[in-house]
Coordinates of C-alpha atoms (C1' of nucleotides) in Angstrom, one line a residue:
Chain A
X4 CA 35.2 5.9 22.1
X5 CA 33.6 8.3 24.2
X6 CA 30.3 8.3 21.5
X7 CA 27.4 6.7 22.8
X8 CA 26.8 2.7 22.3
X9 CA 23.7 0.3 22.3
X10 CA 23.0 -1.1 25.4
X11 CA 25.3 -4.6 26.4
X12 CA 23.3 -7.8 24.7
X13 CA 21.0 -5.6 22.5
X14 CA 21.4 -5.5 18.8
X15 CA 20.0 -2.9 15.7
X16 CA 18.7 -4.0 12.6
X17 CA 19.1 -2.3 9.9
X18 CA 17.2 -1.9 6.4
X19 CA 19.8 -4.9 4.9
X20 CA 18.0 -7.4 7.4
X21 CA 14.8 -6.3 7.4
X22 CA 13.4 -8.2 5.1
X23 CA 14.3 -11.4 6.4
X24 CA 12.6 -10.3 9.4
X25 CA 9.5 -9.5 7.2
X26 CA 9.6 -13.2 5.7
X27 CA 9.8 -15.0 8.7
X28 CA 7.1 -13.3 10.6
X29 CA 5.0 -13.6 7.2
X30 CA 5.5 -17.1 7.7
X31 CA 4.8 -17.4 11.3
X32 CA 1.7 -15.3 10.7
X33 CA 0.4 -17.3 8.3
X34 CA 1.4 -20.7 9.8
X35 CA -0.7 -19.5 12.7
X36 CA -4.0 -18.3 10.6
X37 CA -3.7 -22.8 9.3
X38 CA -3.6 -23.8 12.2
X39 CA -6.6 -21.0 13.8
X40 CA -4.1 -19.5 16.2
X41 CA -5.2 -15.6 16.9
X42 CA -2.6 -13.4 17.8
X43 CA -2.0 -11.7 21.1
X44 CA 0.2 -8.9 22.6
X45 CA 0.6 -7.9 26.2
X46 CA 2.9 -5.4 28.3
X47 CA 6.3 -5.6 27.9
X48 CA 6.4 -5.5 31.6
X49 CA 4.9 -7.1 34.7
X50 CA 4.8 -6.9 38.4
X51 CA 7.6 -8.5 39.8
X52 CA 5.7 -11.0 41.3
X53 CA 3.8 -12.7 38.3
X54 CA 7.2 -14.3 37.2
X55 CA 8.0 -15.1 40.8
X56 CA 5.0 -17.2 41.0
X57 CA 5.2 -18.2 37.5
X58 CA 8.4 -19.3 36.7
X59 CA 8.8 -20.5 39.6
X60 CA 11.2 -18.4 42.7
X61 CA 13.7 -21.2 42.2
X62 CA 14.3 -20.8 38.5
X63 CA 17.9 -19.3 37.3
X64 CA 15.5 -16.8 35.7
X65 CA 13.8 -15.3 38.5
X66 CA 17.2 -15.8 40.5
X67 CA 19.5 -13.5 38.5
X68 CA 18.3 -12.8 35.3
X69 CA 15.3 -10.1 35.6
X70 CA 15.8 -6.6 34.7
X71 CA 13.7 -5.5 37.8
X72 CA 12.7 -1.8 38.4
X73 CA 10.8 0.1 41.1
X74 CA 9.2 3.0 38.9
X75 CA 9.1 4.9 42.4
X76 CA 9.9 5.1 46.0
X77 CA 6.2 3.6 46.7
X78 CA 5.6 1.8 43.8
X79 CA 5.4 -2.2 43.7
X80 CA 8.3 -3.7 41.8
X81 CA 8.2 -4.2 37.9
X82 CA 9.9 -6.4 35.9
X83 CA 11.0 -6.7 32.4
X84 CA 9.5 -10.1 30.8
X85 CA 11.6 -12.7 30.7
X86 CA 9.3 -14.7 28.6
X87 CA 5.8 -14.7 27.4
X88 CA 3.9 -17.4 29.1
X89 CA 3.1 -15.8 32.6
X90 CA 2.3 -12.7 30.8
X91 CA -0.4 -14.3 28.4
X92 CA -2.2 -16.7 31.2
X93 CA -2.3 -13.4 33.4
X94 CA -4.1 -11.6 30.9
X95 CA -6.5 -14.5 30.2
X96 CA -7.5 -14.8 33.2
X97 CA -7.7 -11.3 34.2
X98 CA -10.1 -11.0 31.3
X99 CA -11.4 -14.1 32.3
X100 CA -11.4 -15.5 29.0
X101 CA -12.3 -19.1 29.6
X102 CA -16.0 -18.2 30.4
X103 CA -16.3 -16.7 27.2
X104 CA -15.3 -19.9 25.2
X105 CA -13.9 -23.2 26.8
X106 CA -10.5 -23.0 24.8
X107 CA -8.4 -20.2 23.7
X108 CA -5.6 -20.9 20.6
X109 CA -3.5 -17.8 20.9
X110 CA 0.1 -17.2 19.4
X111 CA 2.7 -13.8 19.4
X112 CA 5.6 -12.4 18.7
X113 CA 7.5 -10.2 21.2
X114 CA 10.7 -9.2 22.6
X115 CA 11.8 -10.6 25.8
X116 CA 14.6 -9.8 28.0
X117 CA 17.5 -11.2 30.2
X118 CA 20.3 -10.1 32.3
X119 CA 22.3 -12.6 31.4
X120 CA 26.1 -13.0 29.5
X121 CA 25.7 -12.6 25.8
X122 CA 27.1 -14.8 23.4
X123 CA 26.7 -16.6 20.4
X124 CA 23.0 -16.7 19.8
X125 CA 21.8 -15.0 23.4
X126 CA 21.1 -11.7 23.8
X127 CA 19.8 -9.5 26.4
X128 CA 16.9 -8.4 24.4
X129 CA 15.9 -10.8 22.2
X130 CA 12.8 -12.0 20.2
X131 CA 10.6 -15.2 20.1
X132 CA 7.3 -16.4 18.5
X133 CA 5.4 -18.9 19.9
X134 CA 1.6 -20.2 21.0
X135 CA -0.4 -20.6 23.8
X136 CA -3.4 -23.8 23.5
X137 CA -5.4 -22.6 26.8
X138 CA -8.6 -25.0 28.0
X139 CA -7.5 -28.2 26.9
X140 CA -3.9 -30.1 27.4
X141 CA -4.5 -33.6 26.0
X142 CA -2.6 -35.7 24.0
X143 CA -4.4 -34.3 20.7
X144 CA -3.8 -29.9 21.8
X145 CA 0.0 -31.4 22.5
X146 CA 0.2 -32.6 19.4
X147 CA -1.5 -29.3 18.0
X148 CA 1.2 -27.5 19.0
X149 CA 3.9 -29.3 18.2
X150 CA 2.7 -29.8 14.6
X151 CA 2.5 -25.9 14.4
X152 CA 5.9 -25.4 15.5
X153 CA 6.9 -28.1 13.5
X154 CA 5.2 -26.8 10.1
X155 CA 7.0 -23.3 10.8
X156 CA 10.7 -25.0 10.7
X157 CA 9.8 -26.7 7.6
X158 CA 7.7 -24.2 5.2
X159 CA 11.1 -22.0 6.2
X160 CA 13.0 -24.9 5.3
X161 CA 15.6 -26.1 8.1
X162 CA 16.6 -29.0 8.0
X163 CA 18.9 -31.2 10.7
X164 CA 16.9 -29.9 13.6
X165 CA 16.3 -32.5 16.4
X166 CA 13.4 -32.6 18.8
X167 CA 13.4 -34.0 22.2
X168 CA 10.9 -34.9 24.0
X169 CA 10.2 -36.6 27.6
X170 CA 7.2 -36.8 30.0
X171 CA 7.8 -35.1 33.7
X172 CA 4.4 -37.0 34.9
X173 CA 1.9 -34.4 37.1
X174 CA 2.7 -33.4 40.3
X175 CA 2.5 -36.6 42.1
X176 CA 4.6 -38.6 39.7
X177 CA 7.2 -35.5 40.2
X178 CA 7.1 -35.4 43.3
X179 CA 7.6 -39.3 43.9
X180 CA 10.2 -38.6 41.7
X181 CA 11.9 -36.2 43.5
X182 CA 12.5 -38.2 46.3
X183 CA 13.6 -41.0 44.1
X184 CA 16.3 -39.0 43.0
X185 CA 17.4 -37.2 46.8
X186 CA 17.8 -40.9 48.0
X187 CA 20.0 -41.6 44.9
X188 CA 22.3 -38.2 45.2
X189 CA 22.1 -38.3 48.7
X190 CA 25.2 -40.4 49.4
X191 CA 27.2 -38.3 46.3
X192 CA 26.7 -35.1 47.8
X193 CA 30.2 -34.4 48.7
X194 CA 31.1 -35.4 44.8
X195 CA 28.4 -32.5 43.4
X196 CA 29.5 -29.0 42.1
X197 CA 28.1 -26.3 44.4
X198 CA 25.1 -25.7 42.3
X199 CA 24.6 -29.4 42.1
X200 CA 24.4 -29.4 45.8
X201 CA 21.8 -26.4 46.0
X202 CA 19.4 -27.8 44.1
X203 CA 19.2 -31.4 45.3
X204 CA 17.6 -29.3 47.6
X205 CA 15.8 -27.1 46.1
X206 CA 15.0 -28.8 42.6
X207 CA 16.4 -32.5 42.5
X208 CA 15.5 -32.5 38.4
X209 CA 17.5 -30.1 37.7
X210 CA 20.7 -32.0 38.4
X211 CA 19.8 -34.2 35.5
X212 CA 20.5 -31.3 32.9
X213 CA 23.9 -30.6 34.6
X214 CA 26.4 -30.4 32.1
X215 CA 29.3 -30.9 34.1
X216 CA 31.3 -33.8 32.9
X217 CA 32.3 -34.6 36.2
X218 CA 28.6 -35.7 36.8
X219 CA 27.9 -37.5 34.2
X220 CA 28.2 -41.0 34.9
X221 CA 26.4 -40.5 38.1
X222 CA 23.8 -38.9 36.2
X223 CA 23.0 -41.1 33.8
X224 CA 23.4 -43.6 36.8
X225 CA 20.2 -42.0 38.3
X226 CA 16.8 -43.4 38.5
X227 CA 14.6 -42.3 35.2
X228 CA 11.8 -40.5 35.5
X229 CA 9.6 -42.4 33.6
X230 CA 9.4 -45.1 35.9
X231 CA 7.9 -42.9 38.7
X232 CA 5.2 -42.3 36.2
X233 CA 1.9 -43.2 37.1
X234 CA 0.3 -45.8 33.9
X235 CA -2.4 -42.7 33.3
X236 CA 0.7 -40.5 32.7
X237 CA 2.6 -43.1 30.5
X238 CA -0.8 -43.6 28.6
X239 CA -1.0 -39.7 27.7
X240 CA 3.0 -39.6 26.5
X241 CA 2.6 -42.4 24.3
X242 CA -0.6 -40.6 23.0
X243 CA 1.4 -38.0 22.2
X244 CA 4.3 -39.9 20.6
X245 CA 2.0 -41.7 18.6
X246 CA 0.0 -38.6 17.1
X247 CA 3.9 -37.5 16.3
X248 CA 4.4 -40.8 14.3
X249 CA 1.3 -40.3 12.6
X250 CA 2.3 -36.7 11.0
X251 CA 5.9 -38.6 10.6
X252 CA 7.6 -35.9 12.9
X253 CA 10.6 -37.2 13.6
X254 CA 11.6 -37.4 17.9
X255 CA 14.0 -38.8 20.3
X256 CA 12.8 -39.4 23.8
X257 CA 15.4 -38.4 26.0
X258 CA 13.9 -38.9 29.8
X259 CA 17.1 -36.8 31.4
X260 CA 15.3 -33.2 29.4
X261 CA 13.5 -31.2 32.2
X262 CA 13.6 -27.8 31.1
X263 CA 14.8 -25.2 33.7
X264 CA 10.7 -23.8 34.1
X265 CA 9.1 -24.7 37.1
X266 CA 5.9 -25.0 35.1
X267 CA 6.0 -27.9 33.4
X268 CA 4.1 -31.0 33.7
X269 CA 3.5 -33.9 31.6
X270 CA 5.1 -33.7 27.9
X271 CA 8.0 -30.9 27.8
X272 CA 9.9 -30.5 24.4
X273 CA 12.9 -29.0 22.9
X274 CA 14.3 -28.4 19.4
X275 CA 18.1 -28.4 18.6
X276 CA 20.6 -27.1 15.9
X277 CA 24.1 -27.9 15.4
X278 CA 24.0 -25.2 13.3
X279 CA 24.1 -23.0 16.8
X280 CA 27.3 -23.4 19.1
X281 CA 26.8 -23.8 22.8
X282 CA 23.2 -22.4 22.7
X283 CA 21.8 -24.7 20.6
X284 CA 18.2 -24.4 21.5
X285 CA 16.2 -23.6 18.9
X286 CA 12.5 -23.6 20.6
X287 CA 11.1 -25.8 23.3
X288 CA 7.9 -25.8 25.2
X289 CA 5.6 -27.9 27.1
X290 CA 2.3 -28.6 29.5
X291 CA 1.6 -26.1 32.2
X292 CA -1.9 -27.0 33.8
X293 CA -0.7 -26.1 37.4
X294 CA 0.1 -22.3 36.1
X295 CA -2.8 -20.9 36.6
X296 CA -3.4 -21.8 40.0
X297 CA -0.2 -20.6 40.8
X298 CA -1.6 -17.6 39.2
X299 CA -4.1 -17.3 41.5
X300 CA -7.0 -19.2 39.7
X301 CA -9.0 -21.5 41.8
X302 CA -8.4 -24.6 40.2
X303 CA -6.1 -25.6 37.0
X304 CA -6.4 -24.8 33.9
X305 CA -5.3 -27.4 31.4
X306 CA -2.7 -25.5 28.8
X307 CA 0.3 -26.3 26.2
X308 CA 2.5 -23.7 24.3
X309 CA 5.9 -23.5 22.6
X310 CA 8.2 -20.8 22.3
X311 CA 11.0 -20.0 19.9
X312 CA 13.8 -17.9 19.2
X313 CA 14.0 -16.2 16.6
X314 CA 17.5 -15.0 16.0
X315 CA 18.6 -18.3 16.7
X316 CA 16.0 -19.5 14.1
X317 CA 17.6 -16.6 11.7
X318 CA 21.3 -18.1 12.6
X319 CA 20.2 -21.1 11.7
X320 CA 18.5 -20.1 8.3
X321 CA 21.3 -17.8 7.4
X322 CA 23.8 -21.0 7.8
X323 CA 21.6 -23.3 5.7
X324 CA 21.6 -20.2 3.1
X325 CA 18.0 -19.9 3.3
X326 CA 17.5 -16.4 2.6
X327 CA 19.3 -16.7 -0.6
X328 CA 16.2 -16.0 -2.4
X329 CA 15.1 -12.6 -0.1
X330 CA 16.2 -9.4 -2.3
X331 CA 14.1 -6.8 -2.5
X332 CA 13.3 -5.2 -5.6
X333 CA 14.7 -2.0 -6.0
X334 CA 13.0 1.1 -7.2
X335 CA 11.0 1.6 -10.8
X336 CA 12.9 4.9 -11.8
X337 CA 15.0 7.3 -10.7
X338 CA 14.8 10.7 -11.1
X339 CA 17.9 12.4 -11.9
X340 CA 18.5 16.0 -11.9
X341 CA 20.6 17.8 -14.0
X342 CA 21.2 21.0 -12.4
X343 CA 19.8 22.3 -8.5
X344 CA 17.5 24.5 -10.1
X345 CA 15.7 22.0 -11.1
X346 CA 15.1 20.1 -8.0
X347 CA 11.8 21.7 -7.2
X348 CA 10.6 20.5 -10.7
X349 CA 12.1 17.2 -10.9
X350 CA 10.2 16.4 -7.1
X351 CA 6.9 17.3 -8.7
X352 CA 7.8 14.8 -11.3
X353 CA 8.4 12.0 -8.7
X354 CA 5.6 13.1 -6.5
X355 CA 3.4 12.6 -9.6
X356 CA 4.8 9.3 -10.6
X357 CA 4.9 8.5 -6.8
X358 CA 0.9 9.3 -6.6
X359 CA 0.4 7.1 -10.1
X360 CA 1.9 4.4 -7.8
X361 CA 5.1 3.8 -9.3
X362 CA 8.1 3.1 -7.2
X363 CA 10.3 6.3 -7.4
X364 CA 13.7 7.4 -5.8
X365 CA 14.9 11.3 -6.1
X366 CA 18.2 12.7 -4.7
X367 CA 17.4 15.0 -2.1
X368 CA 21.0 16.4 -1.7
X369 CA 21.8 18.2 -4.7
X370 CA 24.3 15.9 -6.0
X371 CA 26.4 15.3 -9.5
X372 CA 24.6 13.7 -12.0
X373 CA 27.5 11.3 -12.1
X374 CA 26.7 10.4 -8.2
X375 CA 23.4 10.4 -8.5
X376 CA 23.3 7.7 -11.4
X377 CA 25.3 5.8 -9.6
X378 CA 23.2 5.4 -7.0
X379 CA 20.3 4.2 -9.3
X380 CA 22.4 1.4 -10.1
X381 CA 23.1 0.5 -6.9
X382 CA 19.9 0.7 -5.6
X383 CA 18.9 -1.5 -8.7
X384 CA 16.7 1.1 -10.6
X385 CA 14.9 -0.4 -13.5
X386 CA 15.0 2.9 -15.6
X387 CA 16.5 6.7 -15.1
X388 CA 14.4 9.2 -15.5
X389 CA 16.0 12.9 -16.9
X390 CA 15.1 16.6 -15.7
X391 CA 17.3 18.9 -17.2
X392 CA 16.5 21.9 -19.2
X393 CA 15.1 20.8 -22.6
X394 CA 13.0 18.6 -20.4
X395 CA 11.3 21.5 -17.9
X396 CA 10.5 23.8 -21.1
X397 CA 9.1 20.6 -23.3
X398 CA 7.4 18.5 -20.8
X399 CA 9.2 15.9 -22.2
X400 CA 11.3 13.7 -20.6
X401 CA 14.6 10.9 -21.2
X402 CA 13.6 7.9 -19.7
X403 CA 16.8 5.3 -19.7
X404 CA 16.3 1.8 -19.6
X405 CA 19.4 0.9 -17.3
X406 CA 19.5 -2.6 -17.6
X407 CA 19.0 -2.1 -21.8
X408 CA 20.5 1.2 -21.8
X409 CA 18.1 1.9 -24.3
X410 CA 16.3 6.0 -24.2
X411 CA 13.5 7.2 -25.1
X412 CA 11.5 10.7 -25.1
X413 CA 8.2 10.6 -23.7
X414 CA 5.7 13.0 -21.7
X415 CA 5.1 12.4 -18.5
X416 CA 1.8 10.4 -18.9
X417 CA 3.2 8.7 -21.4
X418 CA 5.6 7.8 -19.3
X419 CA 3.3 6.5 -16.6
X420 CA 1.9 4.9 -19.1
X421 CA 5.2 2.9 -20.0
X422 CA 5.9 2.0 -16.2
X423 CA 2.9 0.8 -15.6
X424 CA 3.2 -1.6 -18.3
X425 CA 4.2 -5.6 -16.9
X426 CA 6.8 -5.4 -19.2
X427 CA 8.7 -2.3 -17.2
X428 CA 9.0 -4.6 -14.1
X429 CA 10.8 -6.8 -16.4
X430 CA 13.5 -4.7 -15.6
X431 CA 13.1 -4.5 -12.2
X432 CA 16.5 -5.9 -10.6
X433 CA 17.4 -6.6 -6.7
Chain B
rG16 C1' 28.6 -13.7 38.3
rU17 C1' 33.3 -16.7 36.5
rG18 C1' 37.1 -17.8 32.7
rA19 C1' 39.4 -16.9 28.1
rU20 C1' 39.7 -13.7 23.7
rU21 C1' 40.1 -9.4 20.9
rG22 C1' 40.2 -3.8 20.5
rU23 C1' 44.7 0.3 14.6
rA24 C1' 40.4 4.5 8.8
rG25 C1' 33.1 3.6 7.6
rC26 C1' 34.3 -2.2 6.9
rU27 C1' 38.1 -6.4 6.8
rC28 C1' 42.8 -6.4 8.5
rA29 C1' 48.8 -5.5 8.1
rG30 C1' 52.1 -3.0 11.3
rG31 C1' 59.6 -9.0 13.9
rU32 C1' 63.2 -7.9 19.2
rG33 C1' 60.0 0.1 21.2
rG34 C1' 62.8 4.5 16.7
rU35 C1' 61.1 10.1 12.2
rU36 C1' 55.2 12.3 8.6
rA37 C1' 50.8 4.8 11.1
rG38 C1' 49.7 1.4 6.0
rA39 C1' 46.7 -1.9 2.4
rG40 C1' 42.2 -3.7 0.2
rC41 C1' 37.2 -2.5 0.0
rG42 C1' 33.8 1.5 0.7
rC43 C1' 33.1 7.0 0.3
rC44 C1' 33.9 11.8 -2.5
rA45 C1' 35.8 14.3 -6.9
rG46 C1' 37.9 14.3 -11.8
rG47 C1' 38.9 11.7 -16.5
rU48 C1' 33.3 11.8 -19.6
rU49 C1' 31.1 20.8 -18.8
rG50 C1' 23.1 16.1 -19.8
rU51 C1' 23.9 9.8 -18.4
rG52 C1' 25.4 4.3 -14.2
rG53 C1' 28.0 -0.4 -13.9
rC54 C1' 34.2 -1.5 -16.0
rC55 C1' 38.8 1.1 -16.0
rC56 C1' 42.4 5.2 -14.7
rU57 C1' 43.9 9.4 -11.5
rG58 C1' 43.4 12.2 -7.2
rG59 C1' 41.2 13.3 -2.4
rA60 C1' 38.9 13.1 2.4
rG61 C1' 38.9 10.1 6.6
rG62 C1' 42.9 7.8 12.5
rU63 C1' 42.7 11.2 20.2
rC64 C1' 46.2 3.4 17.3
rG65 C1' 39.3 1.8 22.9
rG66 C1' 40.3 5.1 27.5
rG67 C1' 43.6 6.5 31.7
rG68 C1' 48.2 6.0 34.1
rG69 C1' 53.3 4.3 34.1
rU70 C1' 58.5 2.8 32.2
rU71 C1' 61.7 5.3 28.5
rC72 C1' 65.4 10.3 25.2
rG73 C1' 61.3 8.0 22.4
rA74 C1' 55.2 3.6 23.2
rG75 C1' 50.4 1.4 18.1
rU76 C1' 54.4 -1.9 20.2
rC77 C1' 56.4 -3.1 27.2
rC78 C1' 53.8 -2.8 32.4
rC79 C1' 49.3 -1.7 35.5
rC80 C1' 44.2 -0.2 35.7
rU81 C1' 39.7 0.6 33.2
rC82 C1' 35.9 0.2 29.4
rA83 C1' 34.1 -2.4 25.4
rU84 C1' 33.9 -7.0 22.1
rU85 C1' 33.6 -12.1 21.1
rC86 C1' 33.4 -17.1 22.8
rA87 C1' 32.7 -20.5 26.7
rC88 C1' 30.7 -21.9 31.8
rC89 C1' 26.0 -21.5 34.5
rC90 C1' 21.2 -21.5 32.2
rC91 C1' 18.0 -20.7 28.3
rA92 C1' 15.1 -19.1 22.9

RNA sequence: GUGAUUGUAGCUCAGGUGGUUAGAGCGCCAGGUUGUGGCCCUGGAGGUCGGGGGUUCGAGUCCCCUCAUUCACCCCA
């Protein structure tokens, strides 16, 4: 195969799954508009540096999964985004939209990229929606967010997803933590795996997600979290939880979720599928006050977002047979042409029927009637419309019901006429 | 980056232990119906068997290398 190929991890769509692209971002958009989210685009790429800071320099991400450019021998390194967070607090406070208003409610939907493996339900370049609540990070713009996400999954209607939450507590509580937990793995650290090892130096948490069954027991053996907490941080979480049971959002605590961002503070959340094999993450998000300072700002800026995936959230739909519904309708009419010389004719027919507004397919390669019929059915043409000879000297036309297969013989504005009618798009078939 | 998996027609796949012109179903095109679709019948087009090298009288089949795919690890959406 010597032809040229898409790029590893990257993916076309094509006309047959359009339209379920077009739903869900319908939905999203108009999720967002309830809930007075605005929406937000930025550069698909970045200095280098922004996700350094932001992500954190430690982060598998920044480590080895950026597709990371220099545009020229001088030039200061660019990066593809990885995700959307750094990017959309970088352009905030470039603009320096806090002045303008104290909190900013901002959602998009963008593609992201990754150098990582791809498998089921990862690709290099991939897509996610998701929302930014900048200015306040309470208990109340947590639950905000959530709820959002939350109202998305079920006006598309998945069902058997599972959300985690767990508090990591603000810098102090994390960083009492941390501690904690090198004075626990201490003594194990000939037992770890090598990554294991690297980050009880780097980023002690991260051990906790370790799937490693080797680990486990020691892992769940480990001092939680939560008990480092400070009782202003356990106040906030249980705010949260409680605004949760309130809107009868359903939630398992699990204190061992950290989330592999650097940052995260306070509530961090993540939504699951079985539907999904070994990436079962379906969306996740959390608390970052401390990113804009890292950012450069001079003091934090309380913020919450989410993020998800959505060709997970597709695989996920697509299993649950959620887009059963989704077929287009197919065209009004089509015009069919009885012999080439009457092509140029037959395409002022369409183009007039096209400029009335009706919904008209012509073939443009000079094919058999036979062919070109066909086609009308399986494009699911309500009627067939006839240009042959008779028709070009009398102006008037065989229109074909195709689903009645019942004709008629009609002028052209009668014709119009006809198709305009409710009762043509009776007809109309997917 | 590591491990495993699979690569034969546009698609889904057959092709024991190597043996002549590599097959099927679906799809596509044409004809049966010289101005009319779906169903049916007949015919046709379409393949460097992922690529390169090797063993052999002979390789889709065996060996090596390489590229790509998929799944998993790591981690994440």
């Amino acid at each position: 195969m010597t032809q040229f190929q898409g790029v590893k991890g990257t993916r076309d769509i094509f006309p047959d799954e359009i339209s379920r692209w077009h739903y869900v971002e319908g939905v999203v958009h108009s999720v967002a508009a309830l809930y007075g989210f605005s929406e937000i685009r930025t550069p698909v790429f970045e200095y280098t540096e922004l996700f350094q800071r932001g992500i954190g320099a430690t982060t598998d991400i920044v480590g080895k999964e950026m597709f990371t450019f220099l545009p020229d021998p001088n030039g200061r390194s660019l990066t593809l985004r990885p995700e959307m967070t750094a990017g959309v607090m970088r352009a905030c406070l470039q603009k320096n939209l806090l002045s303008q208003a104290p909190v900013h409610k901002l959602w998009y939907i963008s593609d992201l990229f990754r150098k990582e493996r791809p498998q089921a339900g990862r690709q290099r370049q991939f897509t996610q929606f998701g929302a930014e609540l900048l200015g306040v990070s309470n208990p109340a713009a947590v639950a905000e967010v959530l709820t959002f996400m939350m109202q998305v999954f079920e006006t598309l209607g998945l069902h058997g997803l599972r959300l985690r939450i767990n508090s990591l507590g603000d810098l102090d509580d994390r960083a009492r933590y941390r501690e904690a937990l090198r004075a626990y793995f201490q003594p194990y650290e000939a037992d770890l795996d090598e990554s294991s090892k690297e980050r009880l130096e780097k980023n002690p948490l991260r051990i906790l997600d370790s799937k490693n069954p080797a680990l486990q027991e020691m892992i769940t053996g480990a001092p939680r979290l939560y008990h480092s907490l400070k009782p202003e941080s356990v106040a906030e979480f249980e705010q949260v939880l409680a605004y949760l049971d309130d809107r009868q959002i359903a939630y398992n605590v699990d204190h061992l979720l950290v989330r592999g961002l650097d940052y995260y503070c306070h509530t961090a959340f993540e939504v699951t599928s079985s539907e999904l094999g070994a990436q079962d993450a379906i969306g996740g998000g959390g608390r970052y006050d401390g990113l804009a300072r890292e950012l450069g700002a001079s003091a934090d800026l309380p913020a919450v977002g989410f993020a998800v995936g959505m060709e997970r959230l597709m695989i996920v739909m697509e299993k649950q047979g959620l887009f059963a519904t989704l077929n287009p309708h197919g065209p009004l009419v089509s015009v069919v042409i009885q012999q080439k010389e009457l092509a140029g004719h037959a395409m002022q027919v369409a183009f007039h029927l096209r400029k009335a507004g009706i919904k008209t397919e012509i073939d443009l390669a000079e094919r058999s009637m036979k062919a070109q019929m066909r086609d009308a059915n399986r494009m699911g043409s309500a009627y067939a419309l006839f240009v042959g000879q008779s028709e070009f000297e009398s102006g008037i036309y065989a229109l074909k019901n195709l689903v009645t297969s019942e004709q008629t013989s009609l002028d052209l504005d009668a014709i119009i006429e006809v198709l305009r009618e409710p009762a043509a798009r009776e007809s109309l078939r997917p």
